[in-house]
mmCIF file of C-alpha atoms in Angstrom:
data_model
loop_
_atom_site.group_PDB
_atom_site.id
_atom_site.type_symbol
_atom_site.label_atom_id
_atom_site.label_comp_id
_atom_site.label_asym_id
_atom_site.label_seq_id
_atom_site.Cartn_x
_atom_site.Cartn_y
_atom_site.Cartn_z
ATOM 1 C CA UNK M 1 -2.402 -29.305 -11.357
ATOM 2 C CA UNK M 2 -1.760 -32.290 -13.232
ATOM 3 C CA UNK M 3 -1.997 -35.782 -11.804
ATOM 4 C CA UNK M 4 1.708 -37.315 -12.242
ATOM 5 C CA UNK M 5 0.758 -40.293 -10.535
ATOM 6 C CA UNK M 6 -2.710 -42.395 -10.365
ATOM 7 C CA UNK M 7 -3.294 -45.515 -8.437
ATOM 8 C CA UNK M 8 -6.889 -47.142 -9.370
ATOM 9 C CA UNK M 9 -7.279 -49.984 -7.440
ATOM 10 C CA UNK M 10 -4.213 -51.878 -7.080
ATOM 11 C CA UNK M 11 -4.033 -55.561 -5.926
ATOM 12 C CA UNK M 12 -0.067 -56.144 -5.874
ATOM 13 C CA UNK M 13 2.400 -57.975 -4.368
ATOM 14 C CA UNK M 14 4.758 -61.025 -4.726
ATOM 15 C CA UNK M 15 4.420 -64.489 -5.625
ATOM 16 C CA UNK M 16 0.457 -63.785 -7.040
ATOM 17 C CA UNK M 17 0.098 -63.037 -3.297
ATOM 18 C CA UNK M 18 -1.539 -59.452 -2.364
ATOM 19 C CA UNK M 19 0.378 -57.748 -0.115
ATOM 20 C CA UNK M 20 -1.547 -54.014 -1.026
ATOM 21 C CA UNK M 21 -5.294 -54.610 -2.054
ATOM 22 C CA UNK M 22 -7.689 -52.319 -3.696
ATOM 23 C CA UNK M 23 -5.218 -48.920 -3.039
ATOM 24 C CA UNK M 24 -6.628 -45.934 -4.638
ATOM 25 C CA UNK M 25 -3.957 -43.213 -4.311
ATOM 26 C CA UNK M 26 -2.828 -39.744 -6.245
ATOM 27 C CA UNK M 27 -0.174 -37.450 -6.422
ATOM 28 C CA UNK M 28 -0.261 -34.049 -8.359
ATOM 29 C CA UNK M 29 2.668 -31.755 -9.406
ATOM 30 C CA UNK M 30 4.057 -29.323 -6.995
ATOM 31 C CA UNK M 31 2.385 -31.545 -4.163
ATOM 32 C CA UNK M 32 3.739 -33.746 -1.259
ATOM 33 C CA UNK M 33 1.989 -36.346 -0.541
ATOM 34 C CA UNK M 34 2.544 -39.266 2.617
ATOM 35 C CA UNK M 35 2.451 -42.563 2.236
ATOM 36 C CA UNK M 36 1.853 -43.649 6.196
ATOM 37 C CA UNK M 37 1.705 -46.847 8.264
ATOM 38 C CA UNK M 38 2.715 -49.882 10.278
ATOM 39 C CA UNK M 39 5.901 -51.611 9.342
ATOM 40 C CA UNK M 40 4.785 -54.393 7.182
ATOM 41 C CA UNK M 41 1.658 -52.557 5.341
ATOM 42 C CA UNK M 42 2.559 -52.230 2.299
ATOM 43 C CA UNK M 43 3.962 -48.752 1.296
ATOM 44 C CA UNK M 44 7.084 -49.818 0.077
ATOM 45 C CA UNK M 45 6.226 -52.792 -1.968
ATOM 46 C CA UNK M 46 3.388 -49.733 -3.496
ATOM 47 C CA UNK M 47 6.632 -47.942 -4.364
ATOM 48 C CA UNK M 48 8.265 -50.465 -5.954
ATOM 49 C CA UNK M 49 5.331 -51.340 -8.129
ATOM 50 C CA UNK M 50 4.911 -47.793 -8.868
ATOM 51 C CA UNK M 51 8.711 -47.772 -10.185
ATOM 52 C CA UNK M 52 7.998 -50.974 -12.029
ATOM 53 C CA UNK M 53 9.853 -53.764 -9.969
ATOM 54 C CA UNK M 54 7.432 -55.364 -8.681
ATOM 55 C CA UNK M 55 4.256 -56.185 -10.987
ATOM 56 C CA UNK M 56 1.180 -55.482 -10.832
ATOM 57 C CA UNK M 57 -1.400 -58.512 -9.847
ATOM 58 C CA UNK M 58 -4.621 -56.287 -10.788
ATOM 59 C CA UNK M 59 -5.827 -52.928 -11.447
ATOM 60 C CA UNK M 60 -3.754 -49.869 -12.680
ATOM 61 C CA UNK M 61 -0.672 -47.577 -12.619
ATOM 62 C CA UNK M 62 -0.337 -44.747 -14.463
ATOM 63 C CA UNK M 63 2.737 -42.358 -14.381
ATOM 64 C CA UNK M 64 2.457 -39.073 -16.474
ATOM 65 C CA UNK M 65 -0.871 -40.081 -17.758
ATOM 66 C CA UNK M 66 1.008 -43.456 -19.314
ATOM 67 C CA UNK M 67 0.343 -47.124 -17.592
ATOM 68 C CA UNK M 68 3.015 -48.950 -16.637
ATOM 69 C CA UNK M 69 2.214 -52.422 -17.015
ATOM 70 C CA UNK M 70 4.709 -54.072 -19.227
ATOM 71 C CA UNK M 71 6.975 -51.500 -19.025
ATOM 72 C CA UNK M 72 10.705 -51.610 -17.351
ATOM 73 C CA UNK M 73 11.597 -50.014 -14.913
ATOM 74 C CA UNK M 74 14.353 -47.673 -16.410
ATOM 75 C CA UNK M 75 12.063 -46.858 -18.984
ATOM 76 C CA UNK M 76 9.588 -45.370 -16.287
ATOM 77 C CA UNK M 77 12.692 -43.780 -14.767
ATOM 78 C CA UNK M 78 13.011 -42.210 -18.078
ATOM 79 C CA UNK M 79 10.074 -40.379 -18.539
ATOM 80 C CA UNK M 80 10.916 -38.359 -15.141
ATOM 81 C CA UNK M 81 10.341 -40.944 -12.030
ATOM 82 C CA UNK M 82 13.432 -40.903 -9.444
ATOM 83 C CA UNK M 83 13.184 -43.694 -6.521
ATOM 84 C CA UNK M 84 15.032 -42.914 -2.899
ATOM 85 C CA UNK M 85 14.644 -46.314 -1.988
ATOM 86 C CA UNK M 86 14.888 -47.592 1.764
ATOM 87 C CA UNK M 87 18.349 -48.233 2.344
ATOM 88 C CA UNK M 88 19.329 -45.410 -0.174
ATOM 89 C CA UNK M 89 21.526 -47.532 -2.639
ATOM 90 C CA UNK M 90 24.665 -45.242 -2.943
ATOM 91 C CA UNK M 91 28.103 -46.895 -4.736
ATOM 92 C CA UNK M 92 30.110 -46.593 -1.334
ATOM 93 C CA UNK M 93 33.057 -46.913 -2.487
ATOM 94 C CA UNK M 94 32.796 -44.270 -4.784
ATOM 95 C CA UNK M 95 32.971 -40.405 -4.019
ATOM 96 C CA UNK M 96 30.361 -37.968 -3.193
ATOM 97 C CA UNK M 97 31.047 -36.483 -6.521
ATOM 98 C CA UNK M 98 31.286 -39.408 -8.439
ATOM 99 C CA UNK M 99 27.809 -41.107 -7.320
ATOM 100 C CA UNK M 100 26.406 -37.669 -8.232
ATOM 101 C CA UNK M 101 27.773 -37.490 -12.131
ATOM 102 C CA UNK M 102 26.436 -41.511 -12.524
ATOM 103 C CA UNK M 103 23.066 -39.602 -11.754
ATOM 104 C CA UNK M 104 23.320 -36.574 -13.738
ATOM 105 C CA UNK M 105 21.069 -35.878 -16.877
ATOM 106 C CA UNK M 106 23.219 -33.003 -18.055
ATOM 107 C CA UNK M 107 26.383 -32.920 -16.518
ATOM 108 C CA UNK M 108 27.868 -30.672 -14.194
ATOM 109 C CA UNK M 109 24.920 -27.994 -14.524
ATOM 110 C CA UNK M 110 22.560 -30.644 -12.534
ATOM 111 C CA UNK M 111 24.741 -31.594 -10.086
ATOM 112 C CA UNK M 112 25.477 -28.041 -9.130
ATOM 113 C CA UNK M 113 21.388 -27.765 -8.509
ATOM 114 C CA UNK M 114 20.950 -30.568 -6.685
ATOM 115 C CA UNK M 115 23.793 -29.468 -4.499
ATOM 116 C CA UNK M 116 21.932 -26.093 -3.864
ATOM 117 C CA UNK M 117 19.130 -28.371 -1.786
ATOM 118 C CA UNK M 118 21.921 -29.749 0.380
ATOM 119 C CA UNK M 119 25.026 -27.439 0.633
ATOM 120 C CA UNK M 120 26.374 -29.750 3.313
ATOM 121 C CA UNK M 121 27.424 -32.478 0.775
ATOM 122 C CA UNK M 122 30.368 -29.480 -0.954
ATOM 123 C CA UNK M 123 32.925 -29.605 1.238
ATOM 124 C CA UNK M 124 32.732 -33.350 1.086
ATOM 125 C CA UNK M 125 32.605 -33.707 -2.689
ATOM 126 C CA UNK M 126 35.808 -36.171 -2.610
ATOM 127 C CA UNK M 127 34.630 -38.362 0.601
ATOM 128 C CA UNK M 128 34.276 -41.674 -0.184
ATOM 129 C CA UNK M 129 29.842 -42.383 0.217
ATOM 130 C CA UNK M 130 31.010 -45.122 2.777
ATOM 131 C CA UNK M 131 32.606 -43.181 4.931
ATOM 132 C CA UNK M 132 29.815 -40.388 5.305
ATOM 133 C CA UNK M 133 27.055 -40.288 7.985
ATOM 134 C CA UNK M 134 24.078 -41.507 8.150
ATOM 135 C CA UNK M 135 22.513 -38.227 7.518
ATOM 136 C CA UNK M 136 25.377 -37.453 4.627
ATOM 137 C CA UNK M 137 24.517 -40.320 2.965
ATOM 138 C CA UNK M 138 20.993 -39.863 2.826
ATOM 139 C CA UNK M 139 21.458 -36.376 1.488
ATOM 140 C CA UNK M 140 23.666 -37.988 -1.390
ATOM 141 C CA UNK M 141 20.716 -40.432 -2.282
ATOM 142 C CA UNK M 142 18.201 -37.094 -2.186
ATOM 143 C CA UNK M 143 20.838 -35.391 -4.173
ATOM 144 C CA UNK M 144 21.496 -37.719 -6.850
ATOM 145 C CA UNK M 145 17.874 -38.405 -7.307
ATOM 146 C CA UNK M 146 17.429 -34.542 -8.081
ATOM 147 C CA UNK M 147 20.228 -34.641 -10.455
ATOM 148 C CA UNK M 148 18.231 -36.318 -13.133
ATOM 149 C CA UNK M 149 15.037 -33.404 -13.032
ATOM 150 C CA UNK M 150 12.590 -35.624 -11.739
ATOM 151 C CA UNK M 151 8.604 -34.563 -12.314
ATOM 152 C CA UNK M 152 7.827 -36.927 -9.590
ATOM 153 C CA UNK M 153 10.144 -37.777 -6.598
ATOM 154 C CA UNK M 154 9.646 -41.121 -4.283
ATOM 155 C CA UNK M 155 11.417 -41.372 -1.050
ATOM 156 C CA UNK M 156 10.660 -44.508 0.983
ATOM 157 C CA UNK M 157 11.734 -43.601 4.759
ATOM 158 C CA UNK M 158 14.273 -40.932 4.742
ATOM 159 C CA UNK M 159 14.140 -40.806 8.414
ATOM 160 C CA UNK M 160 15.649 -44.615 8.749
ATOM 161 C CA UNK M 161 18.248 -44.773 10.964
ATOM 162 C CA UNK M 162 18.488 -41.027 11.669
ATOM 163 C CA UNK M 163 18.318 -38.888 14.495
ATOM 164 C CA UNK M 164 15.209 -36.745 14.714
ATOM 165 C CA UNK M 165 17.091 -33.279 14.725
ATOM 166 C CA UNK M 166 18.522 -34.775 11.325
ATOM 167 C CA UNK M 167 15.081 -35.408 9.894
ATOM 168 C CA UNK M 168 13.523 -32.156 10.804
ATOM 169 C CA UNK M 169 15.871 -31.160 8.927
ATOM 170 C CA UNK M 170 15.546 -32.940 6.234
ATOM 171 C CA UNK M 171 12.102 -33.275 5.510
ATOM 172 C CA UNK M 172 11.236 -29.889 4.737
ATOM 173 C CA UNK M 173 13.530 -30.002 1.461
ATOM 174 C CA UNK M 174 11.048 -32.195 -0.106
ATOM 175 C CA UNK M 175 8.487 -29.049 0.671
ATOM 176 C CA UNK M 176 10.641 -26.743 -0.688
ATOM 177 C CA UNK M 177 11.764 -29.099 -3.698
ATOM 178 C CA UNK M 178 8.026 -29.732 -4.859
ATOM 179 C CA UNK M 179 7.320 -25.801 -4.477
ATOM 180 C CA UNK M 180 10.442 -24.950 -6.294
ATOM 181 C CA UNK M 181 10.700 -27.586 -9.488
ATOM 182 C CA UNK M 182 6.676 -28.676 -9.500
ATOM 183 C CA UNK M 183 7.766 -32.223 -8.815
ATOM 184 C CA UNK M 184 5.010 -34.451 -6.946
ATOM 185 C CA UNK M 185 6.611 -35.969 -4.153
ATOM 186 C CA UNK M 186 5.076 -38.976 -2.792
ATOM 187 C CA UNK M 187 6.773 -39.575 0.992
ATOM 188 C CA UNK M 188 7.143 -43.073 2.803
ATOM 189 C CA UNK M 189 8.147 -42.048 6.295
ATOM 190 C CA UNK M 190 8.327 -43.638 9.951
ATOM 191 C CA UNK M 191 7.953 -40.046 11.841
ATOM 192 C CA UNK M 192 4.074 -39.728 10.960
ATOM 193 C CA UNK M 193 3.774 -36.023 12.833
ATOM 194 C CA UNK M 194 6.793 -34.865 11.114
ATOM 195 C CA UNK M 195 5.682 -36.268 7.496
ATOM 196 C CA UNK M 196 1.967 -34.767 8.010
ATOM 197 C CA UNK M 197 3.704 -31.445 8.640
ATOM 198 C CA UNK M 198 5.569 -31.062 5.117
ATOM 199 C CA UNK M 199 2.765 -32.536 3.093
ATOM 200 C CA UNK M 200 -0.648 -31.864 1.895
ATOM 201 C CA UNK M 201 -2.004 -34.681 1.932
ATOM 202 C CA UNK M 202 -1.607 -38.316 3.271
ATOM 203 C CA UNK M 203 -2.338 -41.957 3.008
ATOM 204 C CA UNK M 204 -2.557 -44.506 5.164
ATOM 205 C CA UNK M 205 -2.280 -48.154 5.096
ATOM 206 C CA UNK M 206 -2.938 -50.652 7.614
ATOM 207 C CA UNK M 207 -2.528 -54.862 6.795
ATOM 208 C CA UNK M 208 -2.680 -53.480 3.052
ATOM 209 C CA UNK M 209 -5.439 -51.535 2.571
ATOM 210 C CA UNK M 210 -6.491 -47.892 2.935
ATOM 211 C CA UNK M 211 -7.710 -47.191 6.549
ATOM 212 C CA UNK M 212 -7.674 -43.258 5.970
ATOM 213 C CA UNK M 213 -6.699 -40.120 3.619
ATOM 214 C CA UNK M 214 -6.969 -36.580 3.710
ATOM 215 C CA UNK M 215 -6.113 -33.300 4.075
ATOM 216 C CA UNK M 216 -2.213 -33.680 5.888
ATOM 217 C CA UNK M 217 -3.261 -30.973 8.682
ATOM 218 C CA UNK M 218 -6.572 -31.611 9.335
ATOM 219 C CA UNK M 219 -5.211 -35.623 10.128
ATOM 220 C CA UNK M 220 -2.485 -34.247 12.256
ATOM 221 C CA UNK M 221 -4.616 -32.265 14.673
ATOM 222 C CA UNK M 222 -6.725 -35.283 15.089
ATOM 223 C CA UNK M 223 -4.404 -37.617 16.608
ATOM 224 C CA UNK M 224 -6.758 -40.236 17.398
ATOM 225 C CA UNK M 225 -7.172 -41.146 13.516
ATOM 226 C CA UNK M 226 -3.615 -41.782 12.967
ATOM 227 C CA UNK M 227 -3.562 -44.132 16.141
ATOM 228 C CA UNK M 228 -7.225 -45.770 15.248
ATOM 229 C CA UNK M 229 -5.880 -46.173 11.464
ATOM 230 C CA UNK M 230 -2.530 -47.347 12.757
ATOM 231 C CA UNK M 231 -4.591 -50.185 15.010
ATOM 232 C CA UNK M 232 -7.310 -50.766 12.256
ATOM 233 C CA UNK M 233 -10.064 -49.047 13.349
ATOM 234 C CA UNK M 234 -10.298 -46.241 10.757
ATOM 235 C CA UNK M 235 -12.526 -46.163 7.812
#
């Protein structure tokens, strides 16, 4: 498998201020990985500096084999990188169908795959994004990501603001997406157990730095790790 994405430690943050220091992280096609930790860690200001809007204060990032330093964000995007970002950034007062053509690479032919990962969103193709769910919506932001044939998918907490049946749902389309297309997925999510279930391997940050990583399953029948990494105790 080839690495998509490569983290070699990574000193970032805003303001010349490190909010993630010395992070060391991977992801490799057809993989999911988690991205795991305390509210104010660090994950999603690592996936915004992975995407490119937020730069880099030392150390590398390299997406398909290429560093990003210097380089904007839609360029980055480009090459194959689709960001579900917290808060999932739909045009609300658009349609379902309309926010997914602004996404697609090819037309019609895309949308109609991404659509096969989440049939709910059909019958609601003409719904204004405002007026869906909270669940709905956050299928539209999976969907539209899909649409442009990402090689390496970023979702920073899908679960937010969901009910748990809805993200055991949920969660185990990025599985099934990164068996299906070979796209790394690299996962942000609040509902550790649930995260470490879909992925194979997982990261974890605590007052940003890396307290633990491993093996997804072996972590989750070890429960004391994730609550010694989540308290700092981990190394």
């Amino acid at each position: 498998m080839s690495v998509l994405l490569e983290i070699e430690n990574l000193n970032t943050g805003y303001n010349g201020v490190s909010v993630v220091r010395g992070l060391n992280l991977q992801v490799s096609e057809g993989e999911v990985v988690a991205l795991l930790g305390p509210n104010g860690a660090g994950k999603t200001t690592t996936l915004l500096t992975a995407s490119g809007l937020v730069p880099i204060i030392s150390g590398e990032i390299k997406v398909f084999g290429k560093s990003i330093k210097g380089r904007r964000p839609h360029l980055i995007a480009r090459d194959g990188l689709a960001h579900v970002p917290e808060g999932r950034s739909l045009f609300y007062q658009l349609t379902v169908a309309e926010n997914l053509r602004l996404g697609a690479a090819k037309g019609s032919a895309d949308v109609k795959k991404a659509l096969g990962y989440f049939p709910a969103l059909e019958p609601i193709l003409d719904r204004r994004a405002g007026l869906l769910s909270g669940g709905e919506q956050q299928m539209l932001a999976m969907a539209r990501a899909l649409t442009v044939n990402p090689k390496l998918l970023m979702v920073d907490e899908m679960s937010l603001g969901l009910a748990p049946i809805i993200v055991e749902r949920l969660l185990p389309i990025l599985r099934q997406i990164a068996a299906e297309t070979g796209a790394g997925v690299l996962l942000v999510e609040q509902h550790v157990h649930m995260a470490l279930q879909v992925a194979d391997r997982a990261y974890v940050l605590s007052h940003g730095e890396l307290v633990l990583e491993g093996d997804a399953a072996e972590i989750n029948k070890d429960r004391s790790l994730i609550q010694a990494s989540y308290l700092g105790g981990a190394k």
